[in-house]
Amino acid sequence: MAGVGRSLAACSVVVLLFLLLGFSEARDLLVGGRTDAWKIPSSQSESLTQWAQRLRFVVGDSLLWKYDSQKDSVLEVTKDAYDSCNTTSPIQEYKDDNTKVKLDRPGPFYFISGAEGHCGKGQKLIVVVITPRHRQTAFSPAPSPSSSYPAEFGSPAVAPTSSAETLRGGAKIMALGVLLWGLF
């Protein structure tokens, strides 16, 4: 009977480690949360930067854009080009209807529309990427503000986690409770 208890305890530890290590999984995020979001916003509340402020992006996540490449494109640009809506020398240009950009480093990423005049009317996006260990979970506090965080976003500590992250955190806490209950 003691062998069964040890096996159960060892199995439980492995399950617990698996659950805890699952916090940093990468995600594919549809820009704006819908397929028609890459457009000139009709109001400040439709701003893609407003959308991005409500999320936490971590290294390894990817952004997905859906748009008509006959009418628009996505340009990854420097901060200066973002601020001035300069489309002449992008870091990267995407014109494929279904653009996917992997966020491969921490820090800000700047995107503007390649369609003439669209950036000046608000069709642009700043995404601030953090390292996976800084993602807010049920077990860790939000990161403190840093000087590299763009002033346009205010404090990064106010950005909530997604509901999927909250559900995963809750499921992990429940699994931990069941595990502890089984050991005693």
PDB file of C-alpha atoms in Angstrom, residues 13-175:
ATOM      1  CA  VAL A  13       4.101  16.175  -8.422  1.00  0.00           C
ATOM      2  CA  VAL A  14       4.574  15.608 -12.154  1.00  0.00           C
ATOM      3  CA  VAL A  15       1.029  16.849 -12.859  1.00  0.00           C
ATOM      4  CA  LEU A  16       1.569  19.887 -10.632  1.00  0.00           C
ATOM      5  CA  LEU A  17       4.825  20.789 -12.408  1.00  0.00           C
ATOM      6  CA  PHE A  18       3.107  20.415 -15.792  1.00  0.00           C
ATOM      7  CA  LEU A  19       0.324  22.748 -14.696  1.00  0.00           C
ATOM      8  CA  LEU A  20       2.688  25.358 -13.279  1.00  0.00           C
ATOM      9  CA  LEU A  21       4.956  25.357 -16.345  1.00  0.00           C
ATOM     10  CA  GLY A  22       1.959  25.929 -18.631  1.00  0.00           C
ATOM     11  CA  PHE A  23       1.781  29.634 -17.701  1.00  0.00           C
ATOM     12  CA  SER A  24       4.021  30.836 -20.527  1.00  0.00           C
ATOM     13  CA  GLU A  25       2.350  29.284 -23.558  1.00  0.00           C
ATOM     14  CA  ALA A  26       2.396  31.456 -26.683  1.00  0.00           C
ATOM     15  CA  ARG A  27      -0.854  32.690 -28.229  1.00  0.00           C
ATOM     16  CA  ASP A  28      -2.053  33.815 -31.654  1.00  0.00           C
ATOM     17  CA  LEU A  29      -4.040  37.033 -31.178  1.00  0.00           C
ATOM     18  CA  LEU A  30      -6.339  38.475 -33.829  1.00  0.00           C
ATOM     19  CA  VAL A  31      -5.598  42.209 -33.969  1.00  0.00           C
ATOM     20  CA  GLY A  32      -8.522  44.118 -32.510  1.00  0.00           C
ATOM     21  CA  GLY A  33     -10.228  40.854 -31.591  1.00  0.00           C
ATOM     22  CA  ARG A  34     -12.111  40.644 -34.898  1.00  0.00           C
ATOM     23  CA  THR A  35     -11.427  40.233 -38.615  1.00  0.00           C
ATOM     24  CA  ASP A  36     -12.449  43.768 -39.653  1.00  0.00           C
ATOM     25  CA  ALA A  37     -10.411  45.635 -37.026  1.00  0.00           C
ATOM     26  CA  TRP A  38      -7.525  46.782 -39.287  1.00  0.00           C
ATOM     27  CA  LYS A  39      -9.232  49.973 -40.495  1.00  0.00           C
ATOM     28  CA  ILE A  40      -9.478  53.671 -39.709  1.00  0.00           C
ATOM     29  CA  PRO A  41     -11.151  53.823 -36.284  1.00  0.00           C
ATOM     30  CA  SER A  42     -14.467  55.661 -36.142  1.00  0.00           C
ATOM     31  CA  SER A  43     -13.809  56.709 -32.531  1.00  0.00           C
ATOM     32  CA  GLN A  44     -11.071  56.692 -29.887  1.00  0.00           C
ATOM     33  CA  SER A  45     -12.688  53.633 -28.275  1.00  0.00           C
ATOM     34  CA  GLU A  46     -12.128  51.715 -31.547  1.00  0.00           C
ATOM     35  CA  SER A  47      -8.408  52.521 -31.503  1.00  0.00           C
ATOM     36  CA  LEU A  48      -6.270  49.409 -31.806  1.00  0.00           C
ATOM     37  CA  THR A  49      -3.843  50.845 -29.270  1.00  0.00           C
ATOM     38  CA  GLN A  50      -6.773  51.007 -26.821  1.00  0.00           C
ATOM     39  CA  TRP A  51      -7.411  47.315 -27.568  1.00  0.00           C
ATOM     40  CA  ALA A  52      -3.729  46.480 -26.999  1.00  0.00           C
ATOM     41  CA  GLN A  53      -3.702  48.269 -23.627  1.00  0.00           C
ATOM     42  CA  ARG A  54      -6.240  45.773 -22.293  1.00  0.00           C
ATOM     43  CA  LEU A  55      -4.003  42.768 -23.040  1.00  0.00           C
ATOM     44  CA  ARG A  56      -0.611  41.420 -22.000  1.00  0.00           C
ATOM     45  CA  PHE A  57       1.621  40.358 -24.865  1.00  0.00           C
ATOM     46  CA  VAL A  58       4.550  38.057 -24.131  1.00  0.00           C
ATOM     47  CA  VAL A  59       7.566  37.006 -26.155  1.00  0.00           C
ATOM     48  CA  GLY A  60       6.419  34.175 -28.425  1.00  0.00           C
ATOM     49  CA  ASP A  61       2.866  35.480 -28.968  1.00  0.00           C
ATOM     50  CA  SER A  62       1.853  36.270 -32.556  1.00  0.00           C
ATOM     51  CA  LEU A  63      -0.392  39.000 -33.942  1.00  0.00           C
ATOM     52  CA  LEU A  64      -2.786  38.099 -36.776  1.00  0.00           C
ATOM     53  CA  TRP A  65      -4.193  40.687 -39.191  1.00  0.00           C
ATOM     54  CA  LYS A  66      -7.064  40.026 -41.612  1.00  0.00           C
ATOM     55  CA  TYR A  67      -7.492  42.662 -44.341  1.00  0.00           C
ATOM     56  CA  ASP A  68      -7.871  43.187 -48.089  1.00  0.00           C
ATOM     57  CA  SER A  69      -4.326  43.414 -49.482  1.00  0.00           C
ATOM     58  CA  GLN A  70      -5.652  45.203 -52.589  1.00  0.00           C
ATOM     59  CA  LYS A  71      -6.601  48.151 -50.356  1.00  0.00           C
ATOM     60  CA  ASP A  72      -4.205  48.045 -47.397  1.00  0.00           C
ATOM     61  CA  SER A  73      -1.054  46.615 -45.851  1.00  0.00           C
ATOM     62  CA  VAL A  74       0.658  46.402 -42.467  1.00  0.00           C
ATOM     63  CA  LEU A  75       3.973  48.145 -41.871  1.00  0.00           C
ATOM     64  CA  GLU A  76       6.190  47.469 -38.887  1.00  0.00           C
ATOM     65  CA  VAL A  77       8.033  50.730 -38.244  1.00  0.00           C
ATOM     66  CA  THR A  78      10.262  52.582 -35.787  1.00  0.00           C
ATOM     67  CA  LYS A  79       8.814  54.814 -33.071  1.00  0.00           C
ATOM     68  CA  ASP A  80       9.726  57.927 -35.087  1.00  0.00           C
ATOM     69  CA  ALA A  81       8.003  56.575 -38.221  1.00  0.00           C
ATOM     70  CA  TYR A  82       4.983  55.636 -36.069  1.00  0.00           C
ATOM     71  CA  ASP A  83       4.781  59.126 -34.561  1.00  0.00           C
ATOM     72  CA  SER A  84       5.101  60.848 -37.948  1.00  0.00           C
ATOM     73  CA  CYS A  85       3.159  58.214 -39.964  1.00  0.00           C
ATOM     74  CA  ASN A  86       6.154  57.818 -42.252  1.00  0.00           C
ATOM     75  CA  THR A  87       5.610  54.857 -44.601  1.00  0.00           C
ATOM     76  CA  THR A  88       8.790  55.249 -46.688  1.00  0.00           C
ATOM     77  CA  SER A  89      11.234  52.961 -44.844  1.00  0.00           C
ATOM     78  CA  PRO A  90       9.398  50.302 -42.822  1.00  0.00           C
ATOM     79  CA  ILE A  91      11.250  47.669 -40.829  1.00  0.00           C
ATOM     80  CA  GLN A  92       8.939  45.130 -42.471  1.00  0.00           C
ATOM     81  CA  GLU A  93       6.056  45.378 -44.941  1.00  0.00           C
ATOM     82  CA  TYR A  94       3.214  42.842 -45.093  1.00  0.00           C
ATOM     83  CA  LYS A  95       0.699  42.655 -47.981  1.00  0.00           C
ATOM     84  CA  ASP A  96      -0.745  39.154 -47.791  1.00  0.00           C
ATOM     85  CA  ASP A  97      -4.370  39.473 -46.523  1.00  0.00           C
ATOM     86  CA  ASN A  98      -3.544  37.253 -43.505  1.00  0.00           C
ATOM     87  CA  THR A  99      -0.458  38.670 -41.847  1.00  0.00           C
ATOM     88  CA  LYS A 100       1.082  36.889 -38.888  1.00  0.00           C
ATOM     89  CA  VAL A 101       3.855  38.595 -36.929  1.00  0.00           C
ATOM     90  CA  LYS A 102       5.654  36.762 -34.147  1.00  0.00           C
ATOM     91  CA  LEU A 103       6.538  38.980 -31.189  1.00  0.00           C
ATOM     92  CA  ASP A 104      10.081  37.699 -30.754  1.00  0.00           C
ATOM     93  CA  ARG A 105      11.527  40.124 -28.213  1.00  0.00           C
ATOM     94  CA  PRO A 106      10.409  42.204 -25.229  1.00  0.00           C
ATOM     95  CA  GLY A 107       9.658  45.889 -25.757  1.00  0.00           C
ATOM     96  CA  PRO A 108       7.407  47.981 -27.982  1.00  0.00           C
ATOM     97  CA  PHE A 109       6.404  47.061 -31.547  1.00  0.00           C
ATOM     98  CA  TYR A 110       4.994  49.787 -33.797  1.00  0.00           C
ATOM     99  CA  PHE A 111       2.614  49.101 -36.715  1.00  0.00           C
ATOM    100  CA  ILE A 112       0.925  51.489 -39.149  1.00  0.00           C
ATOM    101  CA  SER A 113      -1.290  51.118 -42.192  1.00  0.00           C
ATOM    102  CA  GLY A 114       0.462  51.237 -45.551  1.00  0.00           C
ATOM    103  CA  ALA A 115      -2.583  52.797 -47.230  1.00  0.00           C
ATOM    104  CA  GLU A 116      -2.071  56.484 -47.964  1.00  0.00           C
ATOM    105  CA  GLY A 117      -3.517  58.738 -45.262  1.00  0.00           C
ATOM    106  CA  HIS A 118      -4.797  55.917 -43.035  1.00  0.00           C
ATOM    107  CA  CYS A 119      -2.120  56.209 -40.336  1.00  0.00           C
ATOM    108  CA  GLY A 120      -2.822  59.919 -39.914  1.00  0.00           C
ATOM    109  CA  LYS A 121      -6.472  59.033 -39.295  1.00  0.00           C
ATOM    110  CA  GLY A 122      -5.554  56.617 -36.508  1.00  0.00           C
ATOM    111  CA  GLN A 123      -4.983  53.268 -38.224  1.00  0.00           C
ATOM    112  CA  LYS A 124      -1.968  52.268 -36.185  1.00  0.00           C
ATOM    113  CA  LEU A 125      -1.015  50.066 -33.283  1.00  0.00           C
ATOM    114  CA  ILE A 126       1.561  49.906 -30.486  1.00  0.00           C
ATOM    115  CA  VAL A 127       2.062  46.558 -28.764  1.00  0.00           C
ATOM    116  CA  VAL A 128       4.296  46.296 -25.708  1.00  0.00           C
ATOM    117  CA  VAL A 129       5.747  42.812 -25.222  1.00  0.00           C
ATOM    118  CA  ILE A 130       6.908  41.469 -21.867  1.00  0.00           C
ATOM    119  CA  THR A 131       8.836  38.322 -21.029  1.00  0.00           C
ATOM    120  CA  PRO A 132       6.699  35.280 -20.078  1.00  0.00           C
ATOM    121  CA  ARG A 133       7.802  35.379 -16.438  1.00  0.00           C
ATOM    122  CA  HIS A 134       6.155  38.817 -16.113  1.00  0.00           C
ATOM    123  CA  ARG A 135       2.705  37.684 -17.319  1.00  0.00           C
ATOM    124  CA  GLN A 136       0.129  38.237 -14.599  1.00  0.00           C
ATOM    125  CA  THR A 137      -1.294  34.929 -13.395  1.00  0.00           C
ATOM    126  CA  ALA A 138      -3.278  33.730 -10.434  1.00  0.00           C
ATOM    127  CA  PHE A 139       0.043  33.117  -8.653  1.00  0.00           C
ATOM    128  CA  SER A 140       1.948  36.331  -9.411  1.00  0.00           C
ATOM    129  CA  PRO A 141       1.337  40.078  -9.152  1.00  0.00           C
ATOM    130  CA  ALA A 142       1.340  42.383 -12.151  1.00  0.00           C
ATOM    131  CA  PRO A 143       4.751  43.785 -13.102  1.00  0.00           C
ATOM    132  CA  SER A 144       5.644  47.237 -11.854  1.00  0.00           C
ATOM    133  CA  PRO A 145       5.839  50.082 -14.376  1.00  0.00           C
ATOM    134  CA  SER A 146       9.156  50.520 -16.145  1.00  0.00           C
ATOM    135  CA  SER A 147      10.727  53.467 -17.897  1.00  0.00           C
ATOM    136  CA  SER A 148      10.715  51.605 -21.254  1.00  0.00           C
ATOM    137  CA  TYR A 149       6.924  51.360 -21.277  1.00  0.00           C
ATOM    138  CA  PRO A 150       5.501  53.917 -23.753  1.00  0.00           C
ATOM    139  CA  ALA A 151       3.902  56.910 -22.043  1.00  0.00           C
ATOM    140  CA  GLU A 152       0.835  56.566 -24.318  1.00  0.00           C
ATOM    141  CA  PHE A 153      -0.121  53.431 -22.373  1.00  0.00           C
ATOM    142  CA  GLY A 154       0.103  54.829 -18.861  1.00  0.00           C
ATOM    143  CA  SER A 155       0.920  52.208 -16.255  1.00  0.00           C
ATOM    144  CA  PRO A 156       1.255  48.597 -17.481  1.00  0.00           C
ATOM    145  CA  ALA A 157      -0.079  47.390 -14.125  1.00  0.00           C
ATOM    146  CA  VAL A 158      -3.629  48.367 -15.141  1.00  0.00           C
ATOM    147  CA  ALA A 159      -3.767  45.998 -18.127  1.00  0.00           C
ATOM    148  CA  PRO A 160      -5.872  42.970 -17.146  1.00  0.00           C
ATOM    149  CA  THR A 161      -5.118  39.421 -18.166  1.00  0.00           C
ATOM    150  CA  SER A 162      -7.390  37.724 -20.663  1.00  0.00           C
ATOM    151  CA  SER A 163     -10.322  35.632 -19.465  1.00  0.00           C
ATOM    152  CA  ALA A 164      -8.590  32.543 -20.852  1.00  0.00           C
ATOM    153  CA  GLU A 165      -5.592  33.178 -18.603  1.00  0.00           C
ATOM    154  CA  THR A 166      -7.898  33.675 -15.629  1.00  0.00           C
ATOM    155  CA  LEU A 167      -9.653  30.374 -16.369  1.00  0.00           C
ATOM    156  CA  ARG A 168      -6.335  28.519 -16.741  1.00  0.00           C
ATOM    157  CA  GLY A 169      -5.140  29.989 -13.436  1.00  0.00           C
ATOM    158  CA  GLY A 170      -8.367  28.947 -11.691  1.00  0.00           C
ATOM    159  CA  ALA A 171      -8.163  25.425 -13.126  1.00  0.00           C
ATOM    160  CA  LYS A 172      -4.584  25.122 -11.902  1.00  0.00           C
ATOM    161  CA  ILE A 173      -5.567  26.214  -8.401  1.00  0.00           C
ATOM    162  CA  MET A 174      -8.385  23.646  -8.394  1.00  0.00           C
ATOM    163  CA  ALA A 175      -5.989  20.927  -9.582  1.00  0.00           C
TER     164      ALA A 175
END
